[in-house]
C-alpha positions as a Markdown table, in Angstrom:
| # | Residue | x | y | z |
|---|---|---|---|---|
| 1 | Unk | 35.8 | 12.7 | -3.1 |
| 2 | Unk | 33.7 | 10.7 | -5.1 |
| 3 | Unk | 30.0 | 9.7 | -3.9 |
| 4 | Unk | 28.7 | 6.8 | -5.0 |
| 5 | Unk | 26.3 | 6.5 | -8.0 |
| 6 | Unk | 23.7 | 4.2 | -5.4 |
| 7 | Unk | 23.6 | 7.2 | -2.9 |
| 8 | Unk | 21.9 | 9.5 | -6.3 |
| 9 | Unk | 19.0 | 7.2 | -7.0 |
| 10 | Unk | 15.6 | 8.1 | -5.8 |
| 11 | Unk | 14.2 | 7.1 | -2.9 |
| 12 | Unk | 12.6 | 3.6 | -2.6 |
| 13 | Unk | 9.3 | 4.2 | -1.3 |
| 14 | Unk | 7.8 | 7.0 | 0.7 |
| 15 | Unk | 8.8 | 5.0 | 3.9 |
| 16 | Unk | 12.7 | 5.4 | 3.0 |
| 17 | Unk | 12.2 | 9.1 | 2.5 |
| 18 | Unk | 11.0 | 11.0 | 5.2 |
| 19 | Unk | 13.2 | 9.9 | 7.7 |
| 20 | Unk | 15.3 | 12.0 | 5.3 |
| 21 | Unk | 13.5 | 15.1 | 5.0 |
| 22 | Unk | 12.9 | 15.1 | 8.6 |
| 23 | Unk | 16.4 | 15.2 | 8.9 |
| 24 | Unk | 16.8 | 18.3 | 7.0 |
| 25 | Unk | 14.0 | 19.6 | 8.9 |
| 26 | Unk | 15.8 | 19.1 | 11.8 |
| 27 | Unk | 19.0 | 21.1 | 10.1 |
| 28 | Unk | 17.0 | 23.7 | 9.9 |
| 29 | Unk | 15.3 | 24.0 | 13.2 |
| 30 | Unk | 17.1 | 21.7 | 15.5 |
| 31 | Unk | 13.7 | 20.9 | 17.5 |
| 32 | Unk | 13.8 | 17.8 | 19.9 |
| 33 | Unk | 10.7 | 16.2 | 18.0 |
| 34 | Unk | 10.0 | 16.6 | 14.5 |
| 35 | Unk | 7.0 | 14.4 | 13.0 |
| 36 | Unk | 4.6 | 13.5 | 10.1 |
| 37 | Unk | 1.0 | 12.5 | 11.4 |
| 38 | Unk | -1.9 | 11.5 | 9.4 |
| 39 | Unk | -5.3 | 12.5 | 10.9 |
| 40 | Unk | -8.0 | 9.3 | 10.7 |
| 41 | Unk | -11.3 | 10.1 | 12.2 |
| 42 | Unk | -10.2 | 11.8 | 15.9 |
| 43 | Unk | -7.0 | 10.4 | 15.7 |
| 44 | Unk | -3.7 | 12.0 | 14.9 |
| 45 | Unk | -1.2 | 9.2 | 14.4 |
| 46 | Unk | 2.7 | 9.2 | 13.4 |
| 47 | Unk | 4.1 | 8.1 | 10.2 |
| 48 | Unk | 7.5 | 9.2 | 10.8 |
| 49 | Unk | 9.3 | 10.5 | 13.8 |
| 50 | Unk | 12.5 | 11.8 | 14.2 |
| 51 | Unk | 13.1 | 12.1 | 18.6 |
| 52 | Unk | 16.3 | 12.6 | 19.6 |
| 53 | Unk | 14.8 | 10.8 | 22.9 |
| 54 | Unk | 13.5 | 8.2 | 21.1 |
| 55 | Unk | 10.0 | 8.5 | 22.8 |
| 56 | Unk | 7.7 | 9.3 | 20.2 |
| 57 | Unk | 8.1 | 6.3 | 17.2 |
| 58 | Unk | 5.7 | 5.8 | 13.9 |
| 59 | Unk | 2.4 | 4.4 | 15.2 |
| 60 | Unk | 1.7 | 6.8 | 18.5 |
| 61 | Unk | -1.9 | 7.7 | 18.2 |
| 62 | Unk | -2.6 | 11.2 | 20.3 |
| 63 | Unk | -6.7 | 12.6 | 20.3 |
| 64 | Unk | -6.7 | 15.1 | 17.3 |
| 65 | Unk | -8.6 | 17.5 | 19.5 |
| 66 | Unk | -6.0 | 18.0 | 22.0 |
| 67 | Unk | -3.0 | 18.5 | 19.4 |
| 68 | Unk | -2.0 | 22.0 | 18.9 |
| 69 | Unk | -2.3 | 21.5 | 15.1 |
| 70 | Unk | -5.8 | 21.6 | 15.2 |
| 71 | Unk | -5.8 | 24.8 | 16.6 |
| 72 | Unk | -3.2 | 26.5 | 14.5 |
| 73 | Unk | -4.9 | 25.0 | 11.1 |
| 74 | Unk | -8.5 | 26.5 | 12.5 |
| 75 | Unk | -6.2 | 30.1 | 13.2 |
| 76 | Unk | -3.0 | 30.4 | 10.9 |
| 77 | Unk | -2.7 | 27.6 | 8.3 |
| 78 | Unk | 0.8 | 27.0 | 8.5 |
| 79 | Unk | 2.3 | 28.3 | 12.1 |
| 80 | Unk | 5.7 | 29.0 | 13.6 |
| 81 | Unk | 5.3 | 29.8 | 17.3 |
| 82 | Unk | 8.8 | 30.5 | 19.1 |
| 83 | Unk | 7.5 | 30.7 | 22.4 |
| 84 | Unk | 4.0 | 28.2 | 22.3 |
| 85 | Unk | 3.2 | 29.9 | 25.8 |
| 86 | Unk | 3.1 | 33.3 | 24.5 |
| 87 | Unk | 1.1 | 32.3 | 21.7 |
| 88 | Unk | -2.9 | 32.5 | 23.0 |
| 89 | Unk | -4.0 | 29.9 | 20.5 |
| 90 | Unk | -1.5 | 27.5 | 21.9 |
| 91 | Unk | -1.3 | 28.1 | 25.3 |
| 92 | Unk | -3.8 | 26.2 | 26.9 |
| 93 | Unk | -3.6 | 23.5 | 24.5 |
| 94 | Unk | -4.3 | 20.2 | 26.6 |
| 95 | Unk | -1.7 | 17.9 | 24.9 |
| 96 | Unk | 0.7 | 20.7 | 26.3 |
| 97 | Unk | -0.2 | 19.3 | 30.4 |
| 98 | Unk | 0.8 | 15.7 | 28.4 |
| 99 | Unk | 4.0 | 17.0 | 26.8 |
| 100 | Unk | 6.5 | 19.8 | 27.7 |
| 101 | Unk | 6.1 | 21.8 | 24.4 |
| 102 | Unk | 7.5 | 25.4 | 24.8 |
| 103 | Unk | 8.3 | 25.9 | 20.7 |
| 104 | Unk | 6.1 | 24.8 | 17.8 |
| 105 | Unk | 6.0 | 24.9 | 13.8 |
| 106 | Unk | 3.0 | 23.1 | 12.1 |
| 107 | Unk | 2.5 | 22.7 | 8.9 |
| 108 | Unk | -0.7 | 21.1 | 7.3 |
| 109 | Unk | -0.6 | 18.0 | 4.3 |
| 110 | Unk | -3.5 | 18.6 | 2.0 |
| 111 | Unk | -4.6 | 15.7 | -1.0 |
| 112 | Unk | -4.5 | 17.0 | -4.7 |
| 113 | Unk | -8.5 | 17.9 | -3.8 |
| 114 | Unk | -7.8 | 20.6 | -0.7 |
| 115 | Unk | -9.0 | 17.4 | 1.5 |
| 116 | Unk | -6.5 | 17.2 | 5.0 |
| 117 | Unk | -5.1 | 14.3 | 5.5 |
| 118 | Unk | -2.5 | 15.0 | 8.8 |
| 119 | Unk | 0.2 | 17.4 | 9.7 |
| 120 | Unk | 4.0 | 18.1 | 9.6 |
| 121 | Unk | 5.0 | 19.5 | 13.2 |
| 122 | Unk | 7.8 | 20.4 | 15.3 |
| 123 | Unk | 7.9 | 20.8 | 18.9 |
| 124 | Unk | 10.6 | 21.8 | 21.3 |
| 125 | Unk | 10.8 | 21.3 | 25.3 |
| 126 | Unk | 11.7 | 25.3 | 25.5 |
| 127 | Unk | 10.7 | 28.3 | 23.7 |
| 128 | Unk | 13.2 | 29.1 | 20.7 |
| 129 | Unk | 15.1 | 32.3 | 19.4 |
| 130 | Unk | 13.3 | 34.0 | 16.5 |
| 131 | Unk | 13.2 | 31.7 | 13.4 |
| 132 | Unk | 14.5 | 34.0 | 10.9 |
| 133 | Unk | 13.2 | 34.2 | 7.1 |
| 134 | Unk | 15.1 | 31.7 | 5.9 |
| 135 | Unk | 14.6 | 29.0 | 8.2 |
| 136 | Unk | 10.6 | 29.4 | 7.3 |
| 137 | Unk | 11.2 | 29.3 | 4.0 |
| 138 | Unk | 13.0 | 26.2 | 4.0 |
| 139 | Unk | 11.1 | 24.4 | 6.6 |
| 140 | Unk | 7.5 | 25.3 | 4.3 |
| 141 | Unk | 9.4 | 24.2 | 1.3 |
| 142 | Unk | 10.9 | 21.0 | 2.6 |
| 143 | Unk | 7.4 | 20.4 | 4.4 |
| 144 | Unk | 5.3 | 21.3 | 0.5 |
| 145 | Unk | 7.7 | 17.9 | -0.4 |
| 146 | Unk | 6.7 | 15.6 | 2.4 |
| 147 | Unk | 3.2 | 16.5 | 1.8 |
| 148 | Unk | 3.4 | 15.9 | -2.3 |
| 149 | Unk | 5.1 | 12.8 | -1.4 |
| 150 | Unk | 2.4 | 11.4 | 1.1 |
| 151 | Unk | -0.5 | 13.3 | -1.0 |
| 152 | Unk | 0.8 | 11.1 | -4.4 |
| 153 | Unk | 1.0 | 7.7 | -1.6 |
| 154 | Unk | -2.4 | 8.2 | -0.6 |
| 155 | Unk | -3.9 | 8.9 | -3.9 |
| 156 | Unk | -2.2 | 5.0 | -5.0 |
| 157 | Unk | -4.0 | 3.7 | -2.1 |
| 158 | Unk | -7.0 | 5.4 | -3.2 |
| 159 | Unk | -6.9 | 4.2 | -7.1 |
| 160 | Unk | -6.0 | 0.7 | -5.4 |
| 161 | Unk | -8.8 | 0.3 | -3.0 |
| 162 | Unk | -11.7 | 1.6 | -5.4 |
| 163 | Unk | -14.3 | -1.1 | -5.9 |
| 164 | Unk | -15.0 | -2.7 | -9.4 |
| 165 | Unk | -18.0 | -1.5 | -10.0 |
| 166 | Unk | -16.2 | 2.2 | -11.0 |
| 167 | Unk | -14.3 | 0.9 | -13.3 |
| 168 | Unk | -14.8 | 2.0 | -17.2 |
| 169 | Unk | -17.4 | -1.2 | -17.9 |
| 170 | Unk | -15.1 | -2.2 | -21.0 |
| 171 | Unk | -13.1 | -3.5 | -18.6 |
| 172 | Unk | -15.3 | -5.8 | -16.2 |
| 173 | Unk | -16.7 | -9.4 | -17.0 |
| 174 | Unk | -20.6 | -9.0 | -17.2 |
| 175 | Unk | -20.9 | -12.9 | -15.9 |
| 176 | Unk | -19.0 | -12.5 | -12.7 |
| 177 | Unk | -18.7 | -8.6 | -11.9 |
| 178 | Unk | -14.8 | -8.9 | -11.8 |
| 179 | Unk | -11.9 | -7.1 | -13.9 |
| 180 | Unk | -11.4 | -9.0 | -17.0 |
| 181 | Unk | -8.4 | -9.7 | -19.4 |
| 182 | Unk | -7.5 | -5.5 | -19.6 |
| 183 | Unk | -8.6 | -4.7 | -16.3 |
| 184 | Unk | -6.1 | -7.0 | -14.9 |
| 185 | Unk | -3.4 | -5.5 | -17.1 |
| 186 | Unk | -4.6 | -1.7 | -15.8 |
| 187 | Unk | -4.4 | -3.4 | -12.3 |
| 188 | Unk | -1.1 | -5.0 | -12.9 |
| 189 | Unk | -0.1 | -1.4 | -14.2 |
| 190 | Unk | -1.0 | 0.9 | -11.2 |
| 191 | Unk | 0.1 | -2.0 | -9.0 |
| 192 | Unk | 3.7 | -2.2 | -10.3 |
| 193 | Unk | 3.8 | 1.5 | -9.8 |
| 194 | Unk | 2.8 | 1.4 | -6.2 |
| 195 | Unk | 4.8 | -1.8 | -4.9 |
| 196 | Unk | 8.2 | 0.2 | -6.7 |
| 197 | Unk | 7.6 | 3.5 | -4.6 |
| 198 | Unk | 6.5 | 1.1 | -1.1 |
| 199 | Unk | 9.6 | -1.3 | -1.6 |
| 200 | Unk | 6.7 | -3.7 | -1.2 |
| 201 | Unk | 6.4 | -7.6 | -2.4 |
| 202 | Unk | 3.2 | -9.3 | -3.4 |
| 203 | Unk | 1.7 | -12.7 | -4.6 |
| 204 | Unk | 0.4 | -13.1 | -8.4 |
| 205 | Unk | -1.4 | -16.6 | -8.5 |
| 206 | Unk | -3.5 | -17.8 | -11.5 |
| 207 | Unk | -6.5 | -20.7 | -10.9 |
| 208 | Unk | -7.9 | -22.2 | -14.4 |
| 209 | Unk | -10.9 | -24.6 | -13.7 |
| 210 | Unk | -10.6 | -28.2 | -15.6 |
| 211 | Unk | -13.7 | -27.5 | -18.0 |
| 212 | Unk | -16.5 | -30.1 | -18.1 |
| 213 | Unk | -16.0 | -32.9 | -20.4 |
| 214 | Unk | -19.6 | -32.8 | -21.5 |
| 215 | Unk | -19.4 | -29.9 | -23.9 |
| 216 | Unk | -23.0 | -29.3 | -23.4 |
| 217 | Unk | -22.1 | -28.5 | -19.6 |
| 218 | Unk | -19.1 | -26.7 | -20.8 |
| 219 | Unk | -19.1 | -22.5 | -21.7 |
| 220 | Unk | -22.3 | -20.6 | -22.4 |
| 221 | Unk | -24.5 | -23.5 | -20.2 |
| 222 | Unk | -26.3 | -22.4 | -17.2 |
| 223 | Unk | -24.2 | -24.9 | -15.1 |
| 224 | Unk | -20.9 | -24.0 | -15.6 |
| 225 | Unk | -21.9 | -20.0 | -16.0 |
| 226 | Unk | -23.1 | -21.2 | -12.3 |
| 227 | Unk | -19.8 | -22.7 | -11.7 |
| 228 | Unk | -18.1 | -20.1 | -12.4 |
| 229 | Unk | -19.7 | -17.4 | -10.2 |
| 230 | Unk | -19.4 | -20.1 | -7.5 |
| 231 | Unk | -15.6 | -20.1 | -8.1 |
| 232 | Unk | -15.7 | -16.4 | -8.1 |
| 233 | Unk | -17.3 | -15.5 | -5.0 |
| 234 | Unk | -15.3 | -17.9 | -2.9 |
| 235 | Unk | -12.3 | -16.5 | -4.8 |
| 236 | Unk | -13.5 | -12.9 | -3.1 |
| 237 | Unk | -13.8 | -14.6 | 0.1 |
| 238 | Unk | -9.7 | -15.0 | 0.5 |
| 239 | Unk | -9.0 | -11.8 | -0.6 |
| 240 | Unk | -8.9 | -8.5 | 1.5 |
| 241 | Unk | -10.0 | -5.1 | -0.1 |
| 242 | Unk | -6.3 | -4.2 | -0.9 |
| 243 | Unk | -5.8 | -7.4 | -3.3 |
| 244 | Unk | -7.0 | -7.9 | -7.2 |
| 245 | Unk | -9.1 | -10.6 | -8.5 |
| 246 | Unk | -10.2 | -10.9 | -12.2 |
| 247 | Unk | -11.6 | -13.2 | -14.5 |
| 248 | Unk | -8.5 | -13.4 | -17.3 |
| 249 | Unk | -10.2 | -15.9 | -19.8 |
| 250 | Unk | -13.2 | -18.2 | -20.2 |
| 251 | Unk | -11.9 | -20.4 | -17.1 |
| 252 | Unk | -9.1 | -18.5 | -15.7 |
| 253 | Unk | -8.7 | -16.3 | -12.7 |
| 254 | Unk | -6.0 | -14.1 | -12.0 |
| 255 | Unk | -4.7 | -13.1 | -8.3 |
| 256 | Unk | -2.9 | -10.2 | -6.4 |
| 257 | Unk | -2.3 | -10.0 | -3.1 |
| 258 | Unk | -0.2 | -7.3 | -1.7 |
| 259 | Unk | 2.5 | -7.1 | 1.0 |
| 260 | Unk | 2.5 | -10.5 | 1.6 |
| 261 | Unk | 5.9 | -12.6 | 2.2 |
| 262 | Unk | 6.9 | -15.8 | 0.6 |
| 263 | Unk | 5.8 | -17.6 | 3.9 |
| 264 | Unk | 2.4 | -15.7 | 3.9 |
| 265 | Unk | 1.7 | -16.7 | 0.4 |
| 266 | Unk | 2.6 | -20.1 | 0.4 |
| 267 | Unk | -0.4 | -20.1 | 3.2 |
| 268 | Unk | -2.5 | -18.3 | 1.8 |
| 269 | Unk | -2.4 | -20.2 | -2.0 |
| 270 | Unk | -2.7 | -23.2 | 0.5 |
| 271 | Unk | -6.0 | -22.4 | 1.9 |
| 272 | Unk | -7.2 | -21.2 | -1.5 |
| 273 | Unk | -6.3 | -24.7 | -2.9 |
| 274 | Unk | -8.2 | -26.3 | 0.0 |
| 275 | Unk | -11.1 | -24.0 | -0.5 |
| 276 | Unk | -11.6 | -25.3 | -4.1 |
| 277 | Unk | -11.4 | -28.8 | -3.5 |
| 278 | Unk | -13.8 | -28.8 | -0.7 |
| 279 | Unk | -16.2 | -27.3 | -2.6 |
| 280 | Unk | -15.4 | -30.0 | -5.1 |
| 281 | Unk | -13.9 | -27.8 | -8.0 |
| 282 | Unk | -11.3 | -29.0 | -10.0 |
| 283 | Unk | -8.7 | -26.4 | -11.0 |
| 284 | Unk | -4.9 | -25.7 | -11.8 |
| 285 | Unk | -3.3 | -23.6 | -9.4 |
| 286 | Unk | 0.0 | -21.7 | -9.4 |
| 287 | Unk | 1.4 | -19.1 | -7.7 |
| 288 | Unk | 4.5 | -17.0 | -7.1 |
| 289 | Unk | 5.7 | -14.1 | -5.7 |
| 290 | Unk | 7.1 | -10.8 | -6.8 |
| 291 | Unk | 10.0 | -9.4 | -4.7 |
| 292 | Unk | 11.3 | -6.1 | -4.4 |
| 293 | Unk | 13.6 | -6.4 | -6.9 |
| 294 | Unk | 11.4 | -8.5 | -9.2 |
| 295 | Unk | 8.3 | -7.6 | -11.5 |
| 296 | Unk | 4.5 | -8.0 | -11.1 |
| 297 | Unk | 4.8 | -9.4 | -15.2 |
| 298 | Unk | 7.6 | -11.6 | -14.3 |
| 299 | Unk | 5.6 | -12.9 | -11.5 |
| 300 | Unk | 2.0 | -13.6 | -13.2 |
| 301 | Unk | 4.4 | -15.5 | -15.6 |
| 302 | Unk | 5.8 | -18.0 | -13.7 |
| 303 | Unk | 2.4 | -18.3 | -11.9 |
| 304 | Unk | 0.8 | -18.9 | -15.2 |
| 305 | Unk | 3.3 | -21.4 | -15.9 |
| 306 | Unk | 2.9 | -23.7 | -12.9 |
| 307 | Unk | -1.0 | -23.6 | -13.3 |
| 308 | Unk | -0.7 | -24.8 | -16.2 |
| 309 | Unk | 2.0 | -27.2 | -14.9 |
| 310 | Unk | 0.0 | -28.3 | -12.3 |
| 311 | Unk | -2.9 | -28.6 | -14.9 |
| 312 | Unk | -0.9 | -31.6 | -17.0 |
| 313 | Unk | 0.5 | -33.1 | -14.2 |
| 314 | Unk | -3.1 | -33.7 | -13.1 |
| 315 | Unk | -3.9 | -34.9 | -16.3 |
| 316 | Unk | -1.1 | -37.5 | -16.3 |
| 317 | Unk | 0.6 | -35.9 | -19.1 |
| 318 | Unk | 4.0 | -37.7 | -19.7 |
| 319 | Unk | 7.0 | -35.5 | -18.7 |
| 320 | Unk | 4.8 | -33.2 | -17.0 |
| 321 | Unk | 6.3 | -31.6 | -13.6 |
| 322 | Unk | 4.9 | -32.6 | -10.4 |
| 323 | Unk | 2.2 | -30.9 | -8.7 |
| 324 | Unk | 4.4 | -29.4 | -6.4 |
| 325 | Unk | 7.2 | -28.1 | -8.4 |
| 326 | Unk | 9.9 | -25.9 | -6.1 |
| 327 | Unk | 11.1 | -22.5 | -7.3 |
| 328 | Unk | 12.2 | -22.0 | -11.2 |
| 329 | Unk | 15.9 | -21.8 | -11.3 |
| 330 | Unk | 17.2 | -18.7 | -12.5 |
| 331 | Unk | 14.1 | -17.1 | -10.9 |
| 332 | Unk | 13.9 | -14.8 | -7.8 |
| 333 | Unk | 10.2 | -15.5 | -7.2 |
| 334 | Unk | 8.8 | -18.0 | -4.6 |
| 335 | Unk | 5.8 | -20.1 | -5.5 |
| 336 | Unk | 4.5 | -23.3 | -6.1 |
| 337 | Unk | 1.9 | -25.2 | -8.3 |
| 338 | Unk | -0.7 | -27.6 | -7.0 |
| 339 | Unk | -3.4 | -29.7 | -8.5 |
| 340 | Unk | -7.2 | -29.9 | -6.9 |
């Protein structure tokens, strides 16, 4: 029997994988309840679970002091407890008043630095027969995967959410703080790389600011070095700590915003547009989105294009599209252009 070439490729994202791997965690211990939890503050809360009564589902929050796998991490490390009531660590456990839990394995998910960052456990209404050698083997192994798996996630997250300011200064704009030109590309770079393991879609836009006709107000002059921070901080102002902004050439500003959908950008490039022209700058906007199956490149692209669309279409520019051009044909990205 042949099995189809799709059902070899690697996993989309971390999201489409552990329901896997907790199914071959259940294979090897058939427990009622197998889960991964990450541990936030005093909070233990579920990433995946696989219930075969469907009554614990990703997002249950439980207190991190009343879990059993604080417990066993304080005692064994890793922990395979046939019988929990036999087992004097686990015993009197309070989730255990909350929860019928008569076998338990536990297994802790470390980052690259030693750091924990949540647990891989399995419980069981009734005490179990002995695991035997190989069943721990396997379940440590297969649990060593989930946790390089979430550990490599986190890290992404990590590189994604770290501010400006610790970035190599080669590649920030001294006028207005943010990435510039190569920081962008960097950004663009570990982004792609994230979005293809999450299965995720985002929003590239790109805002260029009509530059003064008065050269002497143009680049270099106090007031547009002035207008340009303005442009900058309300630019920060519709972005969330997930999303990149940079400054991509003397007038230019580059976008990112991640796991947003085509409805959700469409709003938020609205309300950036609106933004600008209440404060009374005049700007080129474009916008479009990268799918699943698309590119972050492809998307900045067509972005670019439309700003620059919209740009001649403000200026009357014979032939030039409309300000609000639909999608490009042949293009799997949503976005518009729009002139303030």
């Amino acid at each position: 029997m042949k099995v189809p070439i799709d059902a070899m490729l690697p996993y989309a994202s971390l999201q489409e994988s552990l329901p896997a791997l907790l199914g071959c965690l259940r294979l090897v211990v058939p427990m009622r309840l197998w889960m991964v939890g990450r541990l936030a503050g005093s909070s233990w809360t579920v990433i995946q679970a696989d219930d075969t009564q469907d009554r614990v589902r990703a997002g249950d929050s439980f207190p991190w002091p009343d879990t059993l796998c604080i417990r066993v991490l304080e005692h064994y490390g890793c922990c395979f407890a046939e019988d929990a009531a036999a087992n004097p660590v686990l015993a009197d456990a309070p989730v255990r008043s909350a929860i019928p839990i008569g076998a338990y394995i536990g297994y802790p998910m470390l980052s690259w630095r030693g750091e924990l960052l949540g647990t891989i456990c399995g419980v069981h209404p009734e005490p179990m027969p002995p695991f035997s050698a190989a069943q721990r083997q396997l379940v440590k192994t297969i649990s060593r995967t989930i946790n390089t798996l979430v550990a490599h996630s986190f890290k992404l997250d990590d590189q994604r959410s770290a501010p400006a300011r610790v970035r190599p200064p080669a590649n920030i704009d001294h006028l207005t703080g943010l990435p510039n030109q190569h920081g962008w590309q960097v950004l663009l770079e570990e982004e792609e790389a994230a979005l293809k393991q999450e299965g995720a879609d985002a929003m590239a836009m790109m805002v260029e600011l009509n530059e003064p006709e008065n050269s002497a107000d143009g680049a270099g002059s106090v007031d547009w070095d002035n207008t340009l921070n303005r442009v900058a901080h309300l630019l920060k102002s519709h972005v969330r700590e997930q999303d990149g902004l940079a400054r991509v050439g003397p007038a230019r500003f580059a976008l990112l915003l991640r796991g947003v959908n085509v409805r959700q950008g469409d709003h938020a490039a609205e309300k950036i547009g609106q933004a600008l022209a209440d404060a009374g700058i005049r700007a080129g906007l474009g916008h479009a989105m990268r799918l699943a199956s698309g590119s972050l490149a492809n998307a900045v692209r067509i972005a670019d294009i439309r700003m620059y669309n919209a740009k001649l279409g403000a200026a009357g520019v014979p032939g030039a599209p409309a300000a609000q051009t639909a999608q490009m044909p042949g293009e799997g990205d949503s976005g518009h252009q729009r002139k303030v």
